[in-house]
Structure formats: structure tokens, C-alpha cells
mmCIF file of C-alpha atoms in Angstrom:
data_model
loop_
_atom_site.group_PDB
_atom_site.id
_atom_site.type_symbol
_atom_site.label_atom_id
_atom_site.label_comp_id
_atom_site.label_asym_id
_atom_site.label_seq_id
_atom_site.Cartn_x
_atom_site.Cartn_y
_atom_site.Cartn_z
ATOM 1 C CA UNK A 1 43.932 37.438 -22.034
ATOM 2 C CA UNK A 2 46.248 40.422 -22.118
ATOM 3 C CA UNK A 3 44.030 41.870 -25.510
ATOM 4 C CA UNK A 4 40.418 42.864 -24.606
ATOM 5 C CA UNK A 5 37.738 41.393 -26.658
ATOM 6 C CA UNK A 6 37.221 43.827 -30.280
ATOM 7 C CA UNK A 7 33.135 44.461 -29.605
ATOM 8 C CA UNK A 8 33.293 45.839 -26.299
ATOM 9 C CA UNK A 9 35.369 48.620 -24.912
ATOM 10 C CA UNK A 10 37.941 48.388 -22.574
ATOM 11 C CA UNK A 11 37.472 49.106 -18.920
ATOM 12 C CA UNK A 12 37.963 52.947 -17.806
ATOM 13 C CA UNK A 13 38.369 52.077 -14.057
ATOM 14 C CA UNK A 14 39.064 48.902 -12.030
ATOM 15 C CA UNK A 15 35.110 48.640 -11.217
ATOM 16 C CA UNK A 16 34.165 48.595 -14.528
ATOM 17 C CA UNK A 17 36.979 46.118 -14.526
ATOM 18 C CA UNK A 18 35.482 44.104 -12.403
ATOM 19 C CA UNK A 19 31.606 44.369 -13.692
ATOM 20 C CA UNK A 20 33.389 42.867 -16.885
ATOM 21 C CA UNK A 21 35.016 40.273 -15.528
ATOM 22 C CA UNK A 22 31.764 39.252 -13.013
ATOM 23 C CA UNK A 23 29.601 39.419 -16.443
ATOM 24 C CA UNK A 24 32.256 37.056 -17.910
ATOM 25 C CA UNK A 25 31.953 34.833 -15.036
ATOM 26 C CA UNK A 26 27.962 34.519 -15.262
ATOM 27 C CA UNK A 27 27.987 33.878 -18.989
ATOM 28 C CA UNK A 28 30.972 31.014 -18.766
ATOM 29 C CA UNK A 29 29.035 29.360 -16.145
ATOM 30 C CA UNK A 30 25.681 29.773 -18.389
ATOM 31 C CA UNK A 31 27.387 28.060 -20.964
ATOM 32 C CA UNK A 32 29.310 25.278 -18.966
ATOM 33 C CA UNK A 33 26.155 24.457 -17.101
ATOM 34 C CA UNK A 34 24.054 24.281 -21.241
ATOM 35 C CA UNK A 35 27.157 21.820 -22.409
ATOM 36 C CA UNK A 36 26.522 19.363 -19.171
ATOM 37 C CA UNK A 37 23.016 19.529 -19.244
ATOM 38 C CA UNK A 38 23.419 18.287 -23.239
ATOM 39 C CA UNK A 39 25.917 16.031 -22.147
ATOM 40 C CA UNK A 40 23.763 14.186 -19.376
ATOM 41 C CA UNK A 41 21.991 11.749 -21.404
ATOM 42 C CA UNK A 42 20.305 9.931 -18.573
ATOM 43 C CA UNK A 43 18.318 12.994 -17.503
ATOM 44 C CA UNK A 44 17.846 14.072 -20.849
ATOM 45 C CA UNK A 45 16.543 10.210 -22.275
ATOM 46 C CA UNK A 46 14.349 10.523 -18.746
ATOM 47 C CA UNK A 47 13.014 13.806 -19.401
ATOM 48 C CA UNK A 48 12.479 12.671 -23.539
ATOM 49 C CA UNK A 49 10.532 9.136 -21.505
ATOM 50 C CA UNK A 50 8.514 11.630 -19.291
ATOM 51 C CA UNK A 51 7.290 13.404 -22.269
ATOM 52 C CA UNK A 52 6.374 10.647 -24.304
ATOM 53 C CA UNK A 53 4.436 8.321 -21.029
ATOM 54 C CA UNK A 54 2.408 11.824 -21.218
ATOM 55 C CA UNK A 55 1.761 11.900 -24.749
ATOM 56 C CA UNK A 56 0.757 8.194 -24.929
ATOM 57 C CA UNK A 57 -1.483 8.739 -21.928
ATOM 58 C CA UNK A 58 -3.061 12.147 -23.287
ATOM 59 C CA UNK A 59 -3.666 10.235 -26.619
ATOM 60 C CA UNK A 60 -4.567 6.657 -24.890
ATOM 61 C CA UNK A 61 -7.609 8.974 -23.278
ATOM 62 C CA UNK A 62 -8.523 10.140 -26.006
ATOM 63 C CA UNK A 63 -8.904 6.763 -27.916
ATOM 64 C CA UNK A 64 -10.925 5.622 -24.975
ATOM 65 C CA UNK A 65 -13.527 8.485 -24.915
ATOM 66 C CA UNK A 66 -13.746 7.934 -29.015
ATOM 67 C CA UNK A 67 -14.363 3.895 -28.283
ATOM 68 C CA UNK A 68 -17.101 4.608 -25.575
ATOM 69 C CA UNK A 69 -18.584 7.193 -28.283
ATOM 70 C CA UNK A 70 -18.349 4.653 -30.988
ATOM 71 C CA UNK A 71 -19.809 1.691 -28.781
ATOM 72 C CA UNK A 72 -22.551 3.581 -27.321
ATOM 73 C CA UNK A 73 -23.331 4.185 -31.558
ATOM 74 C CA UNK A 74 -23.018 0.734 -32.347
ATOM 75 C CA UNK A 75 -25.194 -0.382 -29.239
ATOM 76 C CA UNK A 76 -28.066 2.349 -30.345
ATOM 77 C CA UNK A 77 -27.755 1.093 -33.573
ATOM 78 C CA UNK A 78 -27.657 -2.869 -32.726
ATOM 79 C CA UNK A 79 -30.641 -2.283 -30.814
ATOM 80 C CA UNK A 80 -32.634 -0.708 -33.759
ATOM 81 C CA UNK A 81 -31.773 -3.709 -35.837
ATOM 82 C CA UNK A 82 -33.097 -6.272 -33.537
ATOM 83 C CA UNK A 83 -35.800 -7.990 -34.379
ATOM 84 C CA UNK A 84 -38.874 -7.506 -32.415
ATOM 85 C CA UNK A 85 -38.585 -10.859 -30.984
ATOM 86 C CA UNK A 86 -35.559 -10.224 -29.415
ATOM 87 C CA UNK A 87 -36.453 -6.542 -28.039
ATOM 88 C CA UNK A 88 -39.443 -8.428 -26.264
ATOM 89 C CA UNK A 89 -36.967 -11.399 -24.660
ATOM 90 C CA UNK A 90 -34.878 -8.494 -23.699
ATOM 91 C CA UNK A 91 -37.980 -6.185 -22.143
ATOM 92 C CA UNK A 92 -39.181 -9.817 -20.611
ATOM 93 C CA UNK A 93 -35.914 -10.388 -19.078
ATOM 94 C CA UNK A 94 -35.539 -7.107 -17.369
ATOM 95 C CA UNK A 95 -38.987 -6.858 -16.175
ATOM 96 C CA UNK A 96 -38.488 -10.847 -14.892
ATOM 97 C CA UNK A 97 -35.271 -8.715 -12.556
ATOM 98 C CA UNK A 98 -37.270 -6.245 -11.781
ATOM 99 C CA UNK A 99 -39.860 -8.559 -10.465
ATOM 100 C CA UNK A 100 -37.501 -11.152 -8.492
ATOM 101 C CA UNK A 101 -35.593 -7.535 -6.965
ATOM 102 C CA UNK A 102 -39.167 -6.628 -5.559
ATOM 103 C CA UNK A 103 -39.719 -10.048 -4.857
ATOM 104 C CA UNK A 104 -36.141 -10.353 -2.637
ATOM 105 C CA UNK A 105 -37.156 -6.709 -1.173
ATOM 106 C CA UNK A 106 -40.449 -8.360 0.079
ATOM 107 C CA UNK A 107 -39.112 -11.270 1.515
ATOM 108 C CA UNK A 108 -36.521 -9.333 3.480
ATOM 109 C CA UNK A 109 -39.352 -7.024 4.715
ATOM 110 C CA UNK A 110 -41.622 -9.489 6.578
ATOM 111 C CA UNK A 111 -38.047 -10.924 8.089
ATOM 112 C CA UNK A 112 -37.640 -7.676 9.670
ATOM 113 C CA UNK A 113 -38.593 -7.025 13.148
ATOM 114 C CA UNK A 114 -41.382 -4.468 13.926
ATOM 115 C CA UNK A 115 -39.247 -1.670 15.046
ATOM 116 C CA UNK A 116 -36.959 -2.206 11.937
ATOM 117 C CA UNK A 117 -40.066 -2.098 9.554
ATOM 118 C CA UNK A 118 -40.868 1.312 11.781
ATOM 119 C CA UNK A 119 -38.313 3.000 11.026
ATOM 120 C CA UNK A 120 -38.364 1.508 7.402
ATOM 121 C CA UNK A 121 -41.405 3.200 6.978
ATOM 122 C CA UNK A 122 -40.583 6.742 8.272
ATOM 123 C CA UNK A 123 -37.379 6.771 6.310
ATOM 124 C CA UNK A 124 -39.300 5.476 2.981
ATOM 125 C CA UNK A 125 -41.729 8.340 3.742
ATOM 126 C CA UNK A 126 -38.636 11.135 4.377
ATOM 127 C CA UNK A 127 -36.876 9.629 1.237
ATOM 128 C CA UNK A 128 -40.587 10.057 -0.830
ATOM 129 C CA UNK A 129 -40.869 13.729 -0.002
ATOM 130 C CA UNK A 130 -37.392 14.549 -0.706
ATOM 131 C CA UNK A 131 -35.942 12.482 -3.430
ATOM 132 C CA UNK A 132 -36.149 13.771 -7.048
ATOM 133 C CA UNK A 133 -38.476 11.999 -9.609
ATOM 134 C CA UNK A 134 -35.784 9.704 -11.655
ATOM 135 C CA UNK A 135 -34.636 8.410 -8.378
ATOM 136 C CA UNK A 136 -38.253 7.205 -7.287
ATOM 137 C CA UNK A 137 -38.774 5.785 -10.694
ATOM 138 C CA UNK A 138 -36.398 3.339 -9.277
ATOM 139 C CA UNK A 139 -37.723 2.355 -5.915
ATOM 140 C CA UNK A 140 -37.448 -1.465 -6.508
ATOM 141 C CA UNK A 141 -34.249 -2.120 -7.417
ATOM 142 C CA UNK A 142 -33.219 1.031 -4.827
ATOM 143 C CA UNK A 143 -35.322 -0.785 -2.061
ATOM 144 C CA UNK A 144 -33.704 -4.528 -3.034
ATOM 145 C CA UNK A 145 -30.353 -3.074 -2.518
ATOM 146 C CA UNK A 146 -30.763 -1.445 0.755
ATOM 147 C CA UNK A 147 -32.686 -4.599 1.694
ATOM 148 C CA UNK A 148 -29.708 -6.681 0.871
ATOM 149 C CA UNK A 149 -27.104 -4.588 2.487
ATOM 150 C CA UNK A 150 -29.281 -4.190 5.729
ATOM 151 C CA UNK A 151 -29.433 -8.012 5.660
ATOM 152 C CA UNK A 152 -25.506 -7.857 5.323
ATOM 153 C CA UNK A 153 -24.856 -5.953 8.031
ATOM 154 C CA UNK A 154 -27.325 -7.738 10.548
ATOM 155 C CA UNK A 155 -25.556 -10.802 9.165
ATOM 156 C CA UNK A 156 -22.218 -9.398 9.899
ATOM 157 C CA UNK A 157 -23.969 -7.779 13.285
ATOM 158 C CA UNK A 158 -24.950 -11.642 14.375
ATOM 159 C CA UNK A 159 -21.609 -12.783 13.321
ATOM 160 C CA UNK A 160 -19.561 -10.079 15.535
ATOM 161 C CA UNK A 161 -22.124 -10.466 18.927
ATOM 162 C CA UNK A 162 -21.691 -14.317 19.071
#
């Protein structure tokens, strides 16, 4: 390169020189670097998989909160097309669970020994004055539960002591 390029001007002194030839430097290895980048088509078919997994996934998620939307619909709606016969075998079925929960919840209570039932009682009374109104609507099925997991664990208790 004995001719200097025609848009810029030539170098007055050897450290302008050498700003020019530094700035070359940079900008060759810019460009070099672009070309391989372009030229690595494992990284690049990678990065285009990456980008697409992400895609699917944003717009799988989205189909999923549109299906729960649409089946919630079609449940609301399946339920006001019932006949009334049905509604009631439903109604009678639930309050036939409720009533074998409370049931279970009873017979687990007069298993439990005194001091259990005790301490039953002060925590039902602690849990009365500080648990908000929907979660008292459900006391039963709330009640059959932590029956059946204090059952569990003096089950598993037995179990581990003999």
C-alpha cells in the first residue's frame, strides 16, 4: 500500500501515522471477526434453535392460558345446560363427600388420645379466631385432611419406634 486511500488525507507526522494504521487494524479485525461469525453455522443454526424453542414456548403458553379460558367457558356453559336432574345427582354427590369427609374426621377423633384431642381443641379454637371466613367455610374437608395426615404420621411414628 504505497498510495494512501483517496477519502482520507495522508498522515502529517509518524503519530498520525500510526493512529491510521491502529484505526486500520480495529476495523480489519471488526470485519474478519463479522465474516467468521457468518461463517460459523453451528453457532449461528444454535442461536436461530434458541430463538425459535423460545418462540414456541412463549406461544405454547399462550395457547394454554386461551384453552383454560375456553374450558372454564365451556364448563360454565355445560353446567347451565344440564338438566336439573343431573345438577341434583351432582349437588347429592358432593354433599354425600362432604358427609363421609366429616364422617372419616369423626372417626379419627374418638381414636385420638385425650391429650391429642386437647390440643386438637386449642388449636381448632386459635385457627377459629384467626382464620379468614372462606377458609372456615371449609372446616370439614380442612379437618378430614389434617385428620388423615395426623393419622399418617402416627402411622409412620408406630412404624419408626418398633
Amino acid at each position: 500500500m504505497t498510495q494512501p486511500p483517496h477519502d482520507e488525507p495522508t498522515a502529517r507526522s509518524q503519530d498520525e501515522l500510526r493512529e491510521q494504521v491502529e484505526r486500520t487494524r480495529h476495523e480489519l479485525g471488526d470485519t474478519v471477526q463479522q465474516l467468521a461469525d457468518r461463517a460459523d453455522v453451528k453457532t449461528r443454526a444454535r442461536e436461530k434453535a434458541l430463538a425459535v424453542r423460545e418462540q414456541a414456548e412463549t406461544r405454547v403458553h399462550a395457547l394454554r392460558g386461551q384453552a383454560r379460558t375456553k374450558a372454564a367457558h365451556v364448563a360454565h356453559t355445560v353446567e347451565e345446560k344440564l338438566p336439573e336432574p343431573v345438577k341434583q345427582k351432582g349437588a347429592a354427590a358432593a354433599h354425600e363427600a362432604r358427609e363421609k369427609a366429616a364422617h372419616v374426621a369423626r372417626a379419627v377423633e374418638e381414636k385420638l388420645p385425650e391429650p391429642v384431642r386437647q390440643k386438637a381443641a386449642q388449636a381448632e379454637q386459635a385457627w377459629q379466631d384467626k382464620a379468614p371466613q372462606p377458609v372456615r367455610d371449609h372446616r370439614t374437608a380442612l379437618l378430614a385432611g389434617a385428620g388423615a395426615v395426623l393419622v399418617a404420621w402416627l402411622l409412620i411414628r408406630r412404624r419408626s419406634h418398633s
